[in-house]
CSV table of C-alpha atoms and ligand atoms in Angstrom, one decimal:
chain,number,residue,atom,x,y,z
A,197,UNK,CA,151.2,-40.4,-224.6
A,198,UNK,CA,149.2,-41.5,-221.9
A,199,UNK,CA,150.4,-41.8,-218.3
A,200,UNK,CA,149.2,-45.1,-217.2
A,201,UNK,CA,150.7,-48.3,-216.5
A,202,UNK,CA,151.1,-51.1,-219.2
A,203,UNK,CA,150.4,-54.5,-217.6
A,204,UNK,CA,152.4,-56.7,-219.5
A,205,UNK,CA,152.9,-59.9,-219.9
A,206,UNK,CA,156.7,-62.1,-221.0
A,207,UNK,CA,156.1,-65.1,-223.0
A,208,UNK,CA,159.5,-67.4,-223.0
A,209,UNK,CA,162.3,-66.6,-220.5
A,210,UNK,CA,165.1,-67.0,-222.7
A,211,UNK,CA,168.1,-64.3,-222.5
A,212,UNK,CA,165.6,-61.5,-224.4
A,213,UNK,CA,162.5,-62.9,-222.0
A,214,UNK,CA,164.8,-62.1,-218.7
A,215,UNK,CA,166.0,-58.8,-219.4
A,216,UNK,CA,162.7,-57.8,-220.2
A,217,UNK,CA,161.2,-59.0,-216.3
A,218,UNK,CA,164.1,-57.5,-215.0
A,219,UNK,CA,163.0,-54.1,-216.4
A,220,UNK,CA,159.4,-54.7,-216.3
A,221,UNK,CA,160.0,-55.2,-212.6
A,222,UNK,CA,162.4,-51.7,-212.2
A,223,UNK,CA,160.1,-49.2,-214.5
A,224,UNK,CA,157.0,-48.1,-212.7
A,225,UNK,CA,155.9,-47.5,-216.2
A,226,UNK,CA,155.3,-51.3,-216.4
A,227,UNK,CA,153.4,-54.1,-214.1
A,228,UNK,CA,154.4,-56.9,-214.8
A,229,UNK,CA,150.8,-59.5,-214.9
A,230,UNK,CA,152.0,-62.8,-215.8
A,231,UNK,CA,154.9,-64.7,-217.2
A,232,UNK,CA,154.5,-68.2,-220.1
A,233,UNK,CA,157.8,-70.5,-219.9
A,234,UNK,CA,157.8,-74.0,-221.8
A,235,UNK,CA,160.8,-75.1,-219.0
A,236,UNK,CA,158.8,-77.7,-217.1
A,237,UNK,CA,161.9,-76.4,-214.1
A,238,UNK,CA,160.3,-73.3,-214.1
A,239,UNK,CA,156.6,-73.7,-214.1
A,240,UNK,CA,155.3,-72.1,-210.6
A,241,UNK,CA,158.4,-70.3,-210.3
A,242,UNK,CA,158.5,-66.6,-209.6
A,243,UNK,CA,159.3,-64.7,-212.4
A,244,UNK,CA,161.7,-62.7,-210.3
A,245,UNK,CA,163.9,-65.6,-209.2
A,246,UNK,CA,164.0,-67.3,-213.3
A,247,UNK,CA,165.0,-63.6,-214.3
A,248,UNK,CA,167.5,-63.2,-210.9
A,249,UNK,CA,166.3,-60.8,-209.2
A,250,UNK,CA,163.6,-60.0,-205.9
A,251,UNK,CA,160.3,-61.9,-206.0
A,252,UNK,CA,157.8,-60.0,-208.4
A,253,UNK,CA,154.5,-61.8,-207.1
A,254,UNK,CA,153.7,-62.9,-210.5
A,255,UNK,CA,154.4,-66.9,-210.9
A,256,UNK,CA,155.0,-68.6,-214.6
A,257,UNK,CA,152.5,-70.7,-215.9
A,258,UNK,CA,153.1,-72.9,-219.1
A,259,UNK,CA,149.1,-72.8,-220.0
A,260,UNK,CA,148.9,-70.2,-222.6
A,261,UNK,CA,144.9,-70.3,-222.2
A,262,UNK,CA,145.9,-68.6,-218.9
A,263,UNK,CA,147.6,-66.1,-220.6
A,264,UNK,CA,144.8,-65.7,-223.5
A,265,UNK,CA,142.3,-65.4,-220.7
A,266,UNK,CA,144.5,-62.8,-218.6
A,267,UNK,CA,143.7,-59.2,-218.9
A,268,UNK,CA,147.1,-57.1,-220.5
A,269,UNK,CA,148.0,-54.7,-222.5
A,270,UNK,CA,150.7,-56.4,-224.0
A,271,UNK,CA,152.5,-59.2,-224.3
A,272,UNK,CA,156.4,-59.2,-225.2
A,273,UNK,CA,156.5,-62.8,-227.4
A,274,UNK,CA,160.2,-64.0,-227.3
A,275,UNK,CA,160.1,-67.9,-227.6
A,276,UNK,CA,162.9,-69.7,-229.5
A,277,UNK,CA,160.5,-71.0,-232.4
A,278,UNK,CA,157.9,-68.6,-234.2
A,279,UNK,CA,154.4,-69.1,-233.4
A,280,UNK,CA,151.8,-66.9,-235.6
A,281,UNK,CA,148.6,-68.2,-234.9
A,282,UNK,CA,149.7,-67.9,-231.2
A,283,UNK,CA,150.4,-64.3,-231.8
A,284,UNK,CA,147.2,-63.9,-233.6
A,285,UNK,CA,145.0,-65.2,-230.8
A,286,UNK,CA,146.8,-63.1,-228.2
A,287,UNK,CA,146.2,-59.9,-230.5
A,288,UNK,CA,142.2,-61.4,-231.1
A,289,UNK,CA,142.5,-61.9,-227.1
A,290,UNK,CA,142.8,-57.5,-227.1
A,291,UNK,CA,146.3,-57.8,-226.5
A,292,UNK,CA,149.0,-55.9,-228.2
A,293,UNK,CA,152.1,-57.8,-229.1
A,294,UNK,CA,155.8,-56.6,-229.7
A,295,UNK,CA,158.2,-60.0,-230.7
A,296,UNK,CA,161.9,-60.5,-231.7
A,297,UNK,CA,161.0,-62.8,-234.1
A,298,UNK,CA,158.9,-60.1,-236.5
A,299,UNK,CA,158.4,-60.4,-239.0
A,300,UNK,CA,159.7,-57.4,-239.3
A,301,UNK,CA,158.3,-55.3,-242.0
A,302,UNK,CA,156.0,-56.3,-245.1
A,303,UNK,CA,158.0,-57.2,-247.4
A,304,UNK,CA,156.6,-59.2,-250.7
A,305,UNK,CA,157.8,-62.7,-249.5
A,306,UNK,CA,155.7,-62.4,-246.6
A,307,UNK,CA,153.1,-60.9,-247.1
A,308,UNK,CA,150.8,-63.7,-246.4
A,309,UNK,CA,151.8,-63.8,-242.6
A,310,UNK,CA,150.8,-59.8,-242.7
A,311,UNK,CA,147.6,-60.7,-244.1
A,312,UNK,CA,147.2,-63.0,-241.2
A,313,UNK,CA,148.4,-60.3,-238.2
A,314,UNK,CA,146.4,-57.4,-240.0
A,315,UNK,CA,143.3,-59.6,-239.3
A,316,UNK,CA,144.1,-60.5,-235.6
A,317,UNK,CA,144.6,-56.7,-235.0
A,318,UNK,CA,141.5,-55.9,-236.9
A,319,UNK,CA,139.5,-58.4,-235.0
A,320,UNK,CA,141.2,-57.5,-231.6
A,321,UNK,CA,141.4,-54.0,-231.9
A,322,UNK,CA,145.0,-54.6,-231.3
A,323,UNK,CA,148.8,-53.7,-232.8
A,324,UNK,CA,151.2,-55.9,-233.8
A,325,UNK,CA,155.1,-54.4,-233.7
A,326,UNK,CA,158.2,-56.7,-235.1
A,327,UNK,CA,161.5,-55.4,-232.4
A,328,UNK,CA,165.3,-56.2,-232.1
A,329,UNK,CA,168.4,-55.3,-232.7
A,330,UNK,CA,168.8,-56.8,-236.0
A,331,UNK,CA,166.3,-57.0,-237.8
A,332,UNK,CA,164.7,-53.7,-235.7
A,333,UNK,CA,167.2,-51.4,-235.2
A,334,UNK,CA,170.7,-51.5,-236.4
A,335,UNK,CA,170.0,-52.0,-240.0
A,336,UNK,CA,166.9,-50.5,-240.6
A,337,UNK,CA,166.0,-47.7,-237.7
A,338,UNK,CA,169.2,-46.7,-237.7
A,339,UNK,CA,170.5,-46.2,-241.3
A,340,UNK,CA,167.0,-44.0,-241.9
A,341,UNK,CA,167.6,-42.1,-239.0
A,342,UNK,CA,171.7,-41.1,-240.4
A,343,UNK,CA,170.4,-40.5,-244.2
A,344,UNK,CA,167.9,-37.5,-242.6
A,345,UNK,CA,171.1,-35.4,-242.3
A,346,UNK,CA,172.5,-36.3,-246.1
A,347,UNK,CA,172.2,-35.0,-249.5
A,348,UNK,CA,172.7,-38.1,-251.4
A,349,UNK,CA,172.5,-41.6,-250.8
A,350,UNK,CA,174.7,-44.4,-253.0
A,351,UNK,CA,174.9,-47.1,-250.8
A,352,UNK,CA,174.6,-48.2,-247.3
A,353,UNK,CA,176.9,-51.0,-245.5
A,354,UNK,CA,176.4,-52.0,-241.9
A,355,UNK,CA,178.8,-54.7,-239.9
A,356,UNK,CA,177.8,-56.6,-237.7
A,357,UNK,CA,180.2,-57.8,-235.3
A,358,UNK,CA,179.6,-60.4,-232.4
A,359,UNK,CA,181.8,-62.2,-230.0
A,360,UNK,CA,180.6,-65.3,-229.1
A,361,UNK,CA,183.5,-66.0,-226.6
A,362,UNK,CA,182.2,-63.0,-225.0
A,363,UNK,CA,178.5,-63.8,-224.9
A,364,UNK,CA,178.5,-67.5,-225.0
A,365,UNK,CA,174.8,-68.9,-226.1
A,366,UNK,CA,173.1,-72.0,-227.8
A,367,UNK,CA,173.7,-69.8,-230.7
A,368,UNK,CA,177.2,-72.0,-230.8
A,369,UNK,CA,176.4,-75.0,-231.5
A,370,UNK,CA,173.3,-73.8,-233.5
A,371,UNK,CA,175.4,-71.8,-236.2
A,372,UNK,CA,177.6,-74.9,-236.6
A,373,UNK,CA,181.3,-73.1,-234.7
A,374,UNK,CA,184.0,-76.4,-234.3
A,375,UNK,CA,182.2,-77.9,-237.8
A,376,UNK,CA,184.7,-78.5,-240.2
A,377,UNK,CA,185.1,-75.5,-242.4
A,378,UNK,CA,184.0,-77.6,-246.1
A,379,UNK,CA,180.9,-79.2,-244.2
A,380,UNK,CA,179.9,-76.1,-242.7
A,381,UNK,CA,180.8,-74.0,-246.3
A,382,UNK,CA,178.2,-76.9,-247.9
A,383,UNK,CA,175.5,-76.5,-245.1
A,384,UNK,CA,176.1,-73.2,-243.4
A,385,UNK,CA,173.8,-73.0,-239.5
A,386,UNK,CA,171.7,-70.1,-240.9
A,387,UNK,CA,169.1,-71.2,-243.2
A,388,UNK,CA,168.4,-70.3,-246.7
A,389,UNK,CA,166.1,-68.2,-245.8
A,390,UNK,CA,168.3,-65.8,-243.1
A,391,UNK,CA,168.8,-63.6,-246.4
A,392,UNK,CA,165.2,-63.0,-246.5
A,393,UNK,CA,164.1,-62.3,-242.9
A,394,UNK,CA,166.8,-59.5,-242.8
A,395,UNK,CA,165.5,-58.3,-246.0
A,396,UNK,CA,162.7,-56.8,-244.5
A,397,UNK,CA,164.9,-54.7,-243.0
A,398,UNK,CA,166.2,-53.8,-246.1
A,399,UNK,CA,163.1,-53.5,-247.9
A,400,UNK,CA,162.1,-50.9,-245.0
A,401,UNK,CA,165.5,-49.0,-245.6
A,402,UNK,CA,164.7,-49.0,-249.3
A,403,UNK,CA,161.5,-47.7,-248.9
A,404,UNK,CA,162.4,-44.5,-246.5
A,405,UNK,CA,164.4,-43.8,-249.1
A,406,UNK,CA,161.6,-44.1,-251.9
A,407,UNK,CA,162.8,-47.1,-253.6
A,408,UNK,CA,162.6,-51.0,-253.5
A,409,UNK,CA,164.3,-54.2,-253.0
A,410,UNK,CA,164.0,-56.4,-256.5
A,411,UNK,CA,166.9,-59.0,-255.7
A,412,UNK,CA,169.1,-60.4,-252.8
A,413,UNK,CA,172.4,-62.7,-253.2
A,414,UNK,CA,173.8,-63.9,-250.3
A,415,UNK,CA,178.0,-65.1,-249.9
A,416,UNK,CA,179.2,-67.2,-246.6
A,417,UNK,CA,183.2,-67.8,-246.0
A,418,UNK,CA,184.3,-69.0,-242.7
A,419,UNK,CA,187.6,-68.8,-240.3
A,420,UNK,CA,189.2,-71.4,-238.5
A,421,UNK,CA,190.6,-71.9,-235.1
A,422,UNK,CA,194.5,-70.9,-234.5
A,423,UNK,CA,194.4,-73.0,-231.5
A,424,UNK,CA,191.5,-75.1,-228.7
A,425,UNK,CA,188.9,-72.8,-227.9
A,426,UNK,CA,187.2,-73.4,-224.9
A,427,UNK,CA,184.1,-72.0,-223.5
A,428,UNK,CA,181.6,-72.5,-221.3
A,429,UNK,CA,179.8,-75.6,-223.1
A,430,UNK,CA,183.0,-77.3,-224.5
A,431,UNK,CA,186.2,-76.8,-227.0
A,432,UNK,CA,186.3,-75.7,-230.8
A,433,UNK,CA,189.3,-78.0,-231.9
A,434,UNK,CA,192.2,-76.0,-233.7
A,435,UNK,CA,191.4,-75.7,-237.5
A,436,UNK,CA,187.7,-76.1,-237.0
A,437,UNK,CA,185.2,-73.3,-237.6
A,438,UNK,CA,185.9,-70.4,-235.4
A,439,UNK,CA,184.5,-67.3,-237.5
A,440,UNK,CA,181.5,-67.1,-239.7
A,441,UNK,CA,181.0,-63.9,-242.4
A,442,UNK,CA,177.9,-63.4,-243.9
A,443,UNK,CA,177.1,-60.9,-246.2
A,444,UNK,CA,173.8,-60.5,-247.7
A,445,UNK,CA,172.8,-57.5,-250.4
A,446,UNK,CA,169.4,-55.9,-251.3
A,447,UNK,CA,169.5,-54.5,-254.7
A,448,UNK,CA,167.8,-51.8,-255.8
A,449,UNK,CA,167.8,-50.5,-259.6
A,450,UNK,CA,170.4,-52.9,-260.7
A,451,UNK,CA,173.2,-52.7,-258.3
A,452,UNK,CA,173.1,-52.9,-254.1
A,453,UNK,CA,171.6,-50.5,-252.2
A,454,UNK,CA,172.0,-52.4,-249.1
A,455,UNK,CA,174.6,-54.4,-247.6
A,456,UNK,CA,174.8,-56.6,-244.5
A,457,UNK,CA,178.0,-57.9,-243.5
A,458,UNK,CA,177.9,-60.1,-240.1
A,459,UNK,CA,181.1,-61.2,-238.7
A,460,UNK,CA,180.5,-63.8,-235.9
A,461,UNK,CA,183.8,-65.0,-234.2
A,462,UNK,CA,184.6,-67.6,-231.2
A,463,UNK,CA,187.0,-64.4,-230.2
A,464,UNK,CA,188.2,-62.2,-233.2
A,465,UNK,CA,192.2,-62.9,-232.6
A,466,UNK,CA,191.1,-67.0,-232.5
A,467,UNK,CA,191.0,-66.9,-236.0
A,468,UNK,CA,192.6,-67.4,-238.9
A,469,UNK,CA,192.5,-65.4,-241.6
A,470,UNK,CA,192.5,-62.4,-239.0
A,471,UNK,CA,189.2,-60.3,-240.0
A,472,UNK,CA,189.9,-56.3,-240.2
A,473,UNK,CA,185.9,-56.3,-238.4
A,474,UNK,CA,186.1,-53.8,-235.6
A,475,UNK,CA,185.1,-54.1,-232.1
A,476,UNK,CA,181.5,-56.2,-231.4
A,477,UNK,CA,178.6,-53.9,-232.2
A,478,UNK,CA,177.2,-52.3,-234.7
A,479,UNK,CA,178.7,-49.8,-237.4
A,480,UNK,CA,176.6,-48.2,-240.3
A,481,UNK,CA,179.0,-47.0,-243.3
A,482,UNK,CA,176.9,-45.1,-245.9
A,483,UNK,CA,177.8,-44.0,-249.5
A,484,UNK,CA,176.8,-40.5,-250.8
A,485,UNK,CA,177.0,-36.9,-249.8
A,486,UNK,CA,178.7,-36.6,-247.4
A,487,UNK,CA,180.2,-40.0,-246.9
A,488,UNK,CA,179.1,-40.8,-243.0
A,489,UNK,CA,179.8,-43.7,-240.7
A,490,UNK,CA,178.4,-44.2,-237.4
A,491,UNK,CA,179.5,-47.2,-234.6
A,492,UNK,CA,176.9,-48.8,-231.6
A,493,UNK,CA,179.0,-50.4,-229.3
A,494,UNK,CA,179.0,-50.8,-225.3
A,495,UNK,CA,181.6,-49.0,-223.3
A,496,UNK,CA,183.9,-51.3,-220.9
A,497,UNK,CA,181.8,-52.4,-218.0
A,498,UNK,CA,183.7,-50.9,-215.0
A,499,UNK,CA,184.2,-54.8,-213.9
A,500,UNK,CA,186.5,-55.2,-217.2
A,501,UNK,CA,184.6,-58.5,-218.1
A,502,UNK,CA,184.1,-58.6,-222.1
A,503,UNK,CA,180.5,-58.3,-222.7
A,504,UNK,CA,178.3,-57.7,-225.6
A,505,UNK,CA,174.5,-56.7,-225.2
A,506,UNK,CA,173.2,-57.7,-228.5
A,507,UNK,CA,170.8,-59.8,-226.9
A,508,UNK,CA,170.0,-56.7,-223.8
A,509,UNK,CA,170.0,-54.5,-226.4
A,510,UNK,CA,167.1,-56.6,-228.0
A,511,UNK,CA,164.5,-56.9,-225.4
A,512,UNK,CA,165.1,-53.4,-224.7
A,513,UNK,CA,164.3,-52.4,-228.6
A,514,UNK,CA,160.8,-53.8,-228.0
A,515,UNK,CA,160.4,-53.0,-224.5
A,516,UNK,CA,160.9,-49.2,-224.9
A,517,UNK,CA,158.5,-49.0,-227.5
A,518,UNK,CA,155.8,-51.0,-225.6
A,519,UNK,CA,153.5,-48.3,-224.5
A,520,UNK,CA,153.7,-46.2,-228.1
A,521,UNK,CA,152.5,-49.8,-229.8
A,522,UNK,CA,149.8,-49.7,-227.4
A,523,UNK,CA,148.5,-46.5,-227.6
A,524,UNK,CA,148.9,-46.4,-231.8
A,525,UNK,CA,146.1,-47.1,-233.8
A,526,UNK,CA,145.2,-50.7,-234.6
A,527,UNK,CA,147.0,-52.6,-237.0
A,528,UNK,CA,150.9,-53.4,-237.9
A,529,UNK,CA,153.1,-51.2,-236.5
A,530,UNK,CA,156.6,-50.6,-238.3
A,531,UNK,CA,158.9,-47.5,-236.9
A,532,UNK,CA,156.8,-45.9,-240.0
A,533,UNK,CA,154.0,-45.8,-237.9
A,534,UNK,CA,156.3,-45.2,-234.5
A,535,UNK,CA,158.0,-42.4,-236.2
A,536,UNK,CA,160.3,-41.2,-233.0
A,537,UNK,CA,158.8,-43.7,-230.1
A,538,UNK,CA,157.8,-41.9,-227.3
A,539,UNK,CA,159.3,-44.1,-224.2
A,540,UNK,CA,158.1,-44.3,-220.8
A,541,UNK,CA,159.9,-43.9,-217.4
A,542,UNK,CA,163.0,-45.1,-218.5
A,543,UNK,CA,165.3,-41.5,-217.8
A,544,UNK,CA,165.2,-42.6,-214.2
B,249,NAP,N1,165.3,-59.3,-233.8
B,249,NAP,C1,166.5,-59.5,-233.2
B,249,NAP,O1,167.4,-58.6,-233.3
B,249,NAP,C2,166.8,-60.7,-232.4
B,249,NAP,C3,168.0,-60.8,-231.8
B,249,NAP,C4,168.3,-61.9,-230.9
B,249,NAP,C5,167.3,-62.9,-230.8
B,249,NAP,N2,166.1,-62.7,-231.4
B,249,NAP,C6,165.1,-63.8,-231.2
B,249,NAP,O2,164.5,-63.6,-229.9
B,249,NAP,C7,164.1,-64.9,-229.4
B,249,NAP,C8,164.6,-65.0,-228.0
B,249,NAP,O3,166.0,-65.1,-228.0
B,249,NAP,P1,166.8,-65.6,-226.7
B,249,NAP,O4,168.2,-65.3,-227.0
B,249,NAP,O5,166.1,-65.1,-225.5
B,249,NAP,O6,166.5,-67.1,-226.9
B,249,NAP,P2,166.9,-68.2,-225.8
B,249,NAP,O7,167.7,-67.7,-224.7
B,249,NAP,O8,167.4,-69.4,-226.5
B,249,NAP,O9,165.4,-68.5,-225.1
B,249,NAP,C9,164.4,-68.9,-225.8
B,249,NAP,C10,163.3,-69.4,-224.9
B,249,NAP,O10,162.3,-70.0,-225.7
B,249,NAP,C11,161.7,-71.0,-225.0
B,249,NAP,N3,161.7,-72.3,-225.8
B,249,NAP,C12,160.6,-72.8,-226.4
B,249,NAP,N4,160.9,-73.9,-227.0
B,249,NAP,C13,162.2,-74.1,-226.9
B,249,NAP,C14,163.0,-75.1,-227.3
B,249,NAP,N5,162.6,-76.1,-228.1
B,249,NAP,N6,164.3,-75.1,-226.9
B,249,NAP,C15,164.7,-74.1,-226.2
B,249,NAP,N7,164.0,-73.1,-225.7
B,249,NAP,C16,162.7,-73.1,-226.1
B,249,NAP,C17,162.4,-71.2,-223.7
B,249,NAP,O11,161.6,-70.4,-222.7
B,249,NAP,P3,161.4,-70.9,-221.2
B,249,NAP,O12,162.8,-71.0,-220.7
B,249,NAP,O13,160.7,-69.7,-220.6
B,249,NAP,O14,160.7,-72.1,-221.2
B,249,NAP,C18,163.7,-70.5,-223.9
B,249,NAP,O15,164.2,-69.9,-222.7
B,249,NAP,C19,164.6,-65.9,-230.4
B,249,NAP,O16,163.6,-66.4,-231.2
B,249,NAP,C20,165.6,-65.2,-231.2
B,249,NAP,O17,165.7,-65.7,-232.6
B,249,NAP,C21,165.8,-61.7,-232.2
């Protein structure tokens, strides 16, 4: 791996867009060379103040032609809304590109979008590398890291388990907590094709393990509120929707191979029926010989605030793996290609 510095660049400034400035501004791996936000609020702003911290030099634009026209090496795309041809012309502009919002991993279904980023790379010379906690790590990277160490696979299961008391976000009001529980059963907040997106992941899984995905069913029940819930943006009302539990299954040879279950609560002891879930995080259960389990979660900040760093933990996903997607050959880059990422100055 080569010693240079990646110039980078953060497109969006969300809660994945800040954590990534914040660390392109602490590595000395990284120089951070320009920074796209849609906020009118914080066009001309340093990027160092939207992200909290010491002024970085570098001010935000909202004229992605600047961007296009900028010299990087990367850019780290983590806007609310998908944008491919915007990611093509950045990776036909001779930048790399590592989003959140993959895809993920070429999976049948969407194929034609991997047509599309195949030829950007091809004409820029570029890579192109889907990152995130999930999809990007905690049901794909991680499950075909634990099966190296097992003679026998059946079936793998992974939970997981947010607290959106403890991280509030738009994600809120978005996945439809304080509905009532039948209009929210009838039109659940993730869209019929949620199942899909994360079955890249689970196409990936199946593949490391030489096999394929042929089928996904999807089942949605929901908790309600034991009492008012109130957070930062307002209240769930008693007996409205305070718990969401999706589970999704790939299925492989006529029965599941891989499993998905997300538990998504407004505070796990809000809730009625009480969900046996675990702590917030992540927890890999697989099938086979032997039968392993393995749980991601964040210690206790010493402050004793109740935190979780699912979105941290996402910018970081693509962030390590910034300078191994830009020094890999040309072309889509799934952790296939990355094998074990290389990172860059971040035991510091
Ligand atoms: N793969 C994974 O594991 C994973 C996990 C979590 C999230 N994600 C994805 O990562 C992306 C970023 O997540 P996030 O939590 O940082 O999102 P966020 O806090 O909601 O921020 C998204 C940013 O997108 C920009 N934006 C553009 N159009 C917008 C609109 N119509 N409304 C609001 N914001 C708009 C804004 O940028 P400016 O403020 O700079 O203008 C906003 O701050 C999302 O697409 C999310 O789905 C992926």
């Amino acid at each position: 791996m080569s010693a240079k510095t990646y110039r980078v660049v953060q497109w969006a400034t969300g809660h994945v867009g800040k954590t990534a400035i914040r660390h392109f501004a602490d590595n000395p791996a990284f120089e951070l060379a320009g920074v796209l936000v849609t906020n009118p609020e914080k066009v001309g702003k340093d990027a160092g103040e939207i992200a909290r911290i010491g002024a970085t030099g570098v001010i935000a634009t909202d004229d992605p032609e600047a961007i296009i026209a900028m010299d990087a090496d990367c850019v780290h795309f983590a806007p609310l809304m998908p944008d491919l041809d915007m990611v093509c012309r950045l990776l036909r502009s001779g930048k790399n590109v590592v989003s959140p919002l993959g895809p993920f991993y070429p999976f049948e279904r969407y194929k034609p979008d991997f047509e599309k980023l195949a030829a950007a790379c091809e004409d820029g010379g570029t890579s192109f590398h889907g990152s995130g906690i999930h999809p990007g790590f905690a049901g794909d990277l991680l499950p075909l890291t634990l099966v190296r160490i097992m003679e026998r696979v059946e079936r793998i299961h992974l939970y997981e388990v947010i607290d959106h008391l403890a991280n509030p976000s738009n994600y809120i009001e978005f996945m439809g907590f304080g509905r009532e529980p039948d209009d929210l059963l009838a039109n659940p907040g993730r869209s019929p094709e949620a199942p899909y997106m994360f079955g890249q992941s689970m196409q990936m899984v199946a593949e490391g393990l030489g096999k394929s995905i042929e089928d996904i069913t999807a089942d949605f029940n929901v908790a309600v509120a034991t009492h008012d819930i109130e957070y930062p943006n307002g209240v769930i009302r008693k007996g409205t929707v305070a718990g969401q539990h999706y589970e999704w299954s790939g299925w492989s040879g006529g029965k599941p191979l891989v499993t998905y279950h997300c538990f998504w609560t407004m505070g796990p002891e809000n809730i009625d029926p009480q969900w046996d879930c675990g702590d917030s995080g992540y927890r890999v259960r697989i099938e086979g010989d032997p039968p392993m389990e393995a749980t991601v979660k964040a210690l206790p900040p010493a402050d004793g605030e109740r935190r979780y760093l699912g979105l941290p933990w996402t910018a970081m996903a693509g962030v390590n793996v910034i300078p191994a997607v830009c020094d890999a050959a040309p072309g889509i880059v799934t952790h296939f290609e990355l094998g074990t990422a290389r990172t860059r100055g971040l035991a510091r």
